[in-house]
PDB file of C-alpha atoms in Angstrom:
ATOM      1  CA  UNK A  11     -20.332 -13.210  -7.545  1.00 47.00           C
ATOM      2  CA  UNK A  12     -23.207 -12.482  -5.259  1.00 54.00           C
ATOM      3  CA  UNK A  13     -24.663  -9.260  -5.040  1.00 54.00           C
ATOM      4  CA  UNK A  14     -23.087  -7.627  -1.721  1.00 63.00           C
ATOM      5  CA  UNK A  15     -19.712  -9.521  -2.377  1.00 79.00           C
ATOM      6  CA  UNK A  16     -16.780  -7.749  -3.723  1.00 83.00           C
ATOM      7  CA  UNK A  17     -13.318  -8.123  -3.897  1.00 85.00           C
ATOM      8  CA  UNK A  18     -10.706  -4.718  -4.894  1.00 89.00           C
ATOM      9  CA  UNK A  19      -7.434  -4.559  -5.429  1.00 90.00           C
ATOM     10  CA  UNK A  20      -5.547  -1.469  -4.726  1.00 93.00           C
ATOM     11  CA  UNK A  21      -1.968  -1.081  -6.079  1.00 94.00           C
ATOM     12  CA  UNK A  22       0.510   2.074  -5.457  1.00 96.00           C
ATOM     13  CA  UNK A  23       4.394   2.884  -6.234  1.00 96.00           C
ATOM     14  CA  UNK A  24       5.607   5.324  -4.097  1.00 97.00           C
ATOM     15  CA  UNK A  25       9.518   7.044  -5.535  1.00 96.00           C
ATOM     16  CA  UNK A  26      11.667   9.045  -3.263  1.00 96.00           C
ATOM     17  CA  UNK A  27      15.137  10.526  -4.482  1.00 95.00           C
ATOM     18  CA  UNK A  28      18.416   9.841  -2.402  1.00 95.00           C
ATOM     19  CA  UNK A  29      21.044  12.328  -2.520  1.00 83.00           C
ATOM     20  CA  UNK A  30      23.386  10.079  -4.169  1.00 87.00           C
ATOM     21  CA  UNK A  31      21.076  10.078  -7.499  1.00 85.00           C
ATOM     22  CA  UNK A  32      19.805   6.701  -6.405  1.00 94.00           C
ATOM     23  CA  UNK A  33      15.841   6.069  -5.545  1.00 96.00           C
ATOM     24  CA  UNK A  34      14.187   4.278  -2.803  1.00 97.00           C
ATOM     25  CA  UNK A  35      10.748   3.223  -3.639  1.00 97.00           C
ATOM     26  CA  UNK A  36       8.122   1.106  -2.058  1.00 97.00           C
ATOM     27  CA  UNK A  37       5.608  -0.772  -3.923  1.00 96.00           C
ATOM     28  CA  UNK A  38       2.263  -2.531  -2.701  1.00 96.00           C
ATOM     29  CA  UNK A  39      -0.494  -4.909  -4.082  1.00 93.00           C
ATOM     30  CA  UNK A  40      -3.215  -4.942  -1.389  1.00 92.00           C
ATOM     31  CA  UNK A  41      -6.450  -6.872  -2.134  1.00 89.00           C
ATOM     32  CA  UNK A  42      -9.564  -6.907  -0.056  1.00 87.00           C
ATOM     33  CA  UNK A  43     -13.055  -8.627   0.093  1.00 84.00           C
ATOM     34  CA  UNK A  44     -16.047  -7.109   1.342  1.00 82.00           C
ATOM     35  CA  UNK A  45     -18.984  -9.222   2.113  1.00 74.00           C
ATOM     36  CA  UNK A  46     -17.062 -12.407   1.489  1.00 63.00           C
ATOM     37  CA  UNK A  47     -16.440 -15.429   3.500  1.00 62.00           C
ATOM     38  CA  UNK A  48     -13.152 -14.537   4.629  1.00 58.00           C
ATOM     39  CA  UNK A  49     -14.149 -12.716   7.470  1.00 56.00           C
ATOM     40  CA  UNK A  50     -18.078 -13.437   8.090  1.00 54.00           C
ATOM     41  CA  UNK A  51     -17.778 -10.957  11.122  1.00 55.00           C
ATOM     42  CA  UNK A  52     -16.238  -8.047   9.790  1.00 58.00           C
ATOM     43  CA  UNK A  53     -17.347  -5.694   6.746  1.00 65.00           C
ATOM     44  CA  UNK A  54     -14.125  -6.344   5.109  1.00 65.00           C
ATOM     45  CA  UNK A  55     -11.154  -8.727   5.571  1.00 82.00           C
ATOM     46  CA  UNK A  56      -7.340  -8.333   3.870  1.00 83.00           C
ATOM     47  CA  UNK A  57      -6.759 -11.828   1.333  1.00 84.00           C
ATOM     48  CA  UNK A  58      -3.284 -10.664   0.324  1.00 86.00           C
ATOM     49  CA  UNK A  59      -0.700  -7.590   1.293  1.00 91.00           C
ATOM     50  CA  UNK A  60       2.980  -7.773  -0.229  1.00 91.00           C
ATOM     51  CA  UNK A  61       5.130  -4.804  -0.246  1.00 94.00           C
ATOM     52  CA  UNK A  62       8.412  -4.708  -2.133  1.00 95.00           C
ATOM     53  CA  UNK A  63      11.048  -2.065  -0.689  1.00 96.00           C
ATOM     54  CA  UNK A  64      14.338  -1.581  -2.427  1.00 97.00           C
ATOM     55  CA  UNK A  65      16.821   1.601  -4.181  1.00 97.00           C
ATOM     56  CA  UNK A  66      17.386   1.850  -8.038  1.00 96.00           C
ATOM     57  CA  UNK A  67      20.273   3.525  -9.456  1.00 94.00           C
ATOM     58  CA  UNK A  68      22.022   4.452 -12.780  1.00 91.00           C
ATOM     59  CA  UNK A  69      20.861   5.491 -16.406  1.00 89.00           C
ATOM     60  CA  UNK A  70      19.678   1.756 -16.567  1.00 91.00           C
ATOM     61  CA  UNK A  71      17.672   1.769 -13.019  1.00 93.00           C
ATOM     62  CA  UNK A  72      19.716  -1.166 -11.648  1.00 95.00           C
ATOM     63  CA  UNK A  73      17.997  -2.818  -8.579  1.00 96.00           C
ATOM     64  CA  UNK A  74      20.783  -2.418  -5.355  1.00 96.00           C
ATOM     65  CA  UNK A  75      18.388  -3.297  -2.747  1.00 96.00           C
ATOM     66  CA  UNK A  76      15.272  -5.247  -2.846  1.00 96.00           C
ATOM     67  CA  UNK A  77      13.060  -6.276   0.059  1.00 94.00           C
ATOM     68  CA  UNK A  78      10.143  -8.062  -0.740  1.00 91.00           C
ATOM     69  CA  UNK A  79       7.145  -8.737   2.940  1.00 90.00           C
ATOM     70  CA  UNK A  80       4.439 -10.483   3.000  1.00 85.00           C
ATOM     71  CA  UNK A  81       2.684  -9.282   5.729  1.00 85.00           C
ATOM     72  CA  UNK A  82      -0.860 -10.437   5.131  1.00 83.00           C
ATOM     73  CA  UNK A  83      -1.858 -13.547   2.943  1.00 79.00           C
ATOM     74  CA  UNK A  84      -3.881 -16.722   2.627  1.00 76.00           C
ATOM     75  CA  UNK A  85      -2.179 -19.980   2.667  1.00 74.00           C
ATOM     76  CA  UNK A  86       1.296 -20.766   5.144  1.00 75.00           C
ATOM     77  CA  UNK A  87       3.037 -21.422   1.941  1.00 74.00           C
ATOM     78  CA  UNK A  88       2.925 -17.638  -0.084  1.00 75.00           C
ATOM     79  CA  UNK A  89       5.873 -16.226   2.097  1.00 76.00           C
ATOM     80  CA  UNK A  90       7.962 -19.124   0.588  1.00 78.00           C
ATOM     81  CA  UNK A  91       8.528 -17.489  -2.907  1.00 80.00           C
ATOM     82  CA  UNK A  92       9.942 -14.045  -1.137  1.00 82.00           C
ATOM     83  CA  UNK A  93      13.559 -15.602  -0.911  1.00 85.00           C
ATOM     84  CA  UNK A  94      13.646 -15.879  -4.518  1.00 86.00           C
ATOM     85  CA  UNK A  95      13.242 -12.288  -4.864  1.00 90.00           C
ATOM     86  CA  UNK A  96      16.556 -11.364  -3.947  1.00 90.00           C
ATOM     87  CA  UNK A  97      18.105 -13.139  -6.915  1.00 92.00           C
ATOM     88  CA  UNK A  98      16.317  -9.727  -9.059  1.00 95.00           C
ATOM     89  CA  UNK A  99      19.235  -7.403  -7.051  1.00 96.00           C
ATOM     90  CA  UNK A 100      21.296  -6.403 -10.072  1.00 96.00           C
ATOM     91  CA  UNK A 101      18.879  -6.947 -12.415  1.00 96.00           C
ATOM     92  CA  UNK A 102      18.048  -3.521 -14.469  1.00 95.00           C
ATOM     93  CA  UNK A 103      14.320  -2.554 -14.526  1.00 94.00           C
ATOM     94  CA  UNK A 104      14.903  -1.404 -18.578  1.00 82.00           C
ATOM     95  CA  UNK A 105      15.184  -4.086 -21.423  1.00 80.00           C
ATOM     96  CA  UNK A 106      14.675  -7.325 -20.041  1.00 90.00           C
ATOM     97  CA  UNK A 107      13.216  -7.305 -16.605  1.00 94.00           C
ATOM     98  CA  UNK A 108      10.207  -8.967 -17.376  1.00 94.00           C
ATOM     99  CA  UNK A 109      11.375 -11.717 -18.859  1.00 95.00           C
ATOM    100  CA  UNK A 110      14.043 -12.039 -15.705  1.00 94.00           C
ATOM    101  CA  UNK A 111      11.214 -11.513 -13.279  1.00 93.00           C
ATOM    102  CA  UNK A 112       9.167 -14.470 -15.141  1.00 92.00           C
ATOM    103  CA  UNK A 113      12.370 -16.635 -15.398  1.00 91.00           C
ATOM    104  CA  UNK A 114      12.876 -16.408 -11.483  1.00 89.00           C
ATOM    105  CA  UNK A 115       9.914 -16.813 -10.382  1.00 86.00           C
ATOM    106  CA  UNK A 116       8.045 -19.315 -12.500  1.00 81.00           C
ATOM    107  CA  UNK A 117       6.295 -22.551 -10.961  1.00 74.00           C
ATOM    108  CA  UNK A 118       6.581 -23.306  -6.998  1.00 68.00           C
ATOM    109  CA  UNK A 119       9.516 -20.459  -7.247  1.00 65.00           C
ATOM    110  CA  UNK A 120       6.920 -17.649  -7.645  1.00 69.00           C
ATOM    111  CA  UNK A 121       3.483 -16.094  -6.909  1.00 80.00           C
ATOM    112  CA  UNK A 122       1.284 -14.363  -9.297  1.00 83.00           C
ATOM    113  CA  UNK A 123       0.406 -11.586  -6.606  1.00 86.00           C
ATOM    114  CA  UNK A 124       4.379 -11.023  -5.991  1.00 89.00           C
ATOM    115  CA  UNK A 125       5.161 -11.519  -9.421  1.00 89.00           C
ATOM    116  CA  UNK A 126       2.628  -9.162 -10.610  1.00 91.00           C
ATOM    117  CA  UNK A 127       3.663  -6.497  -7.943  1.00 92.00           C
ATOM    118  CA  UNK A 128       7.814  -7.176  -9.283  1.00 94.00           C
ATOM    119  CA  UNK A 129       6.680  -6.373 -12.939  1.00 94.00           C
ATOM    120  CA  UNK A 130       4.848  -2.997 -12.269  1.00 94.00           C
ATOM    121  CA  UNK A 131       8.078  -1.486 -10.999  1.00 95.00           C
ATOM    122  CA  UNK A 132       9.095  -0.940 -14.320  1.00 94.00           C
ATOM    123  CA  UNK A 133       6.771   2.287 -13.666  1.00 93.00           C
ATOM    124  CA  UNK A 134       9.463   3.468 -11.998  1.00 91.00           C
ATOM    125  CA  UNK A 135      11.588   4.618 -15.283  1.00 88.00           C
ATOM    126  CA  UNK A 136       8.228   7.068 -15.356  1.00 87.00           C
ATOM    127  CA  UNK A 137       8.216   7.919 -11.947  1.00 88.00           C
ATOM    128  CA  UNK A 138      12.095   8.995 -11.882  1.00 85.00           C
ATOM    129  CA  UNK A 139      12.518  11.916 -14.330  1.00 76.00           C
TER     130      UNK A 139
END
């Protein structure tokens, strides 16, 4: 990488508890390249931004709601995989949500940004006590 060039990536989980002992949450993967060729104009420029939005609930931290945006990203096709996400609503963020997360969205069906973003929310068994 040149000297001057960088790229970061910044990643945060935010948890808020419902009254209904449920838990909204929002999750985002954000990276960012400074001095790159992205934006030759600018100091910085945004290469990828997906949030994932949903509510877990029960002992097992079952996903109910799941919204997964991609609101800034490089090529027309990366908003394609974000359908596939809502096949993870039921799933349980305990024993086996990695492997369901990398069974969904393998191949063309996922993204390693979205997929990586997916698999950090097991944080959230952390984050809830």
């Amino acid at each position: 990488m040149d000297a001057g060039k960088r790229v970061r990536r910044d990643r945060s989980l935010e948890v808020e508890p419902l009254d209904n002992g449920t838990f909204a949450f929002t999750a985002r993967l954000t990276d960012r390249s400074y001095g790159g060729s992205y934006e030759p104009t600018a100091d910085s420029a945004v290469i990828h931004d997906f949030v994932v939005t949903g509510e877990v609930g029960g002992d097992d931290l079952r996903i109910t709601r799941l919204t997964v945006d991609a609101p800034t990203h490089p090529y027309a096709q990366c908003p394609a995989v974000l359908p596939t996400c809502e096949e993870l609503v039921g799933s349980a963020l305990g024993s086996g949500w990695r492997s369901t997360v990398l069974e969904r969205l393998r191949g063309r069906a996922g993204c390693t940004h979205v997929t990586s973003l997916l698999l950090s929310l097991t944080e959230l068994t952390t984050l809830t006590f």
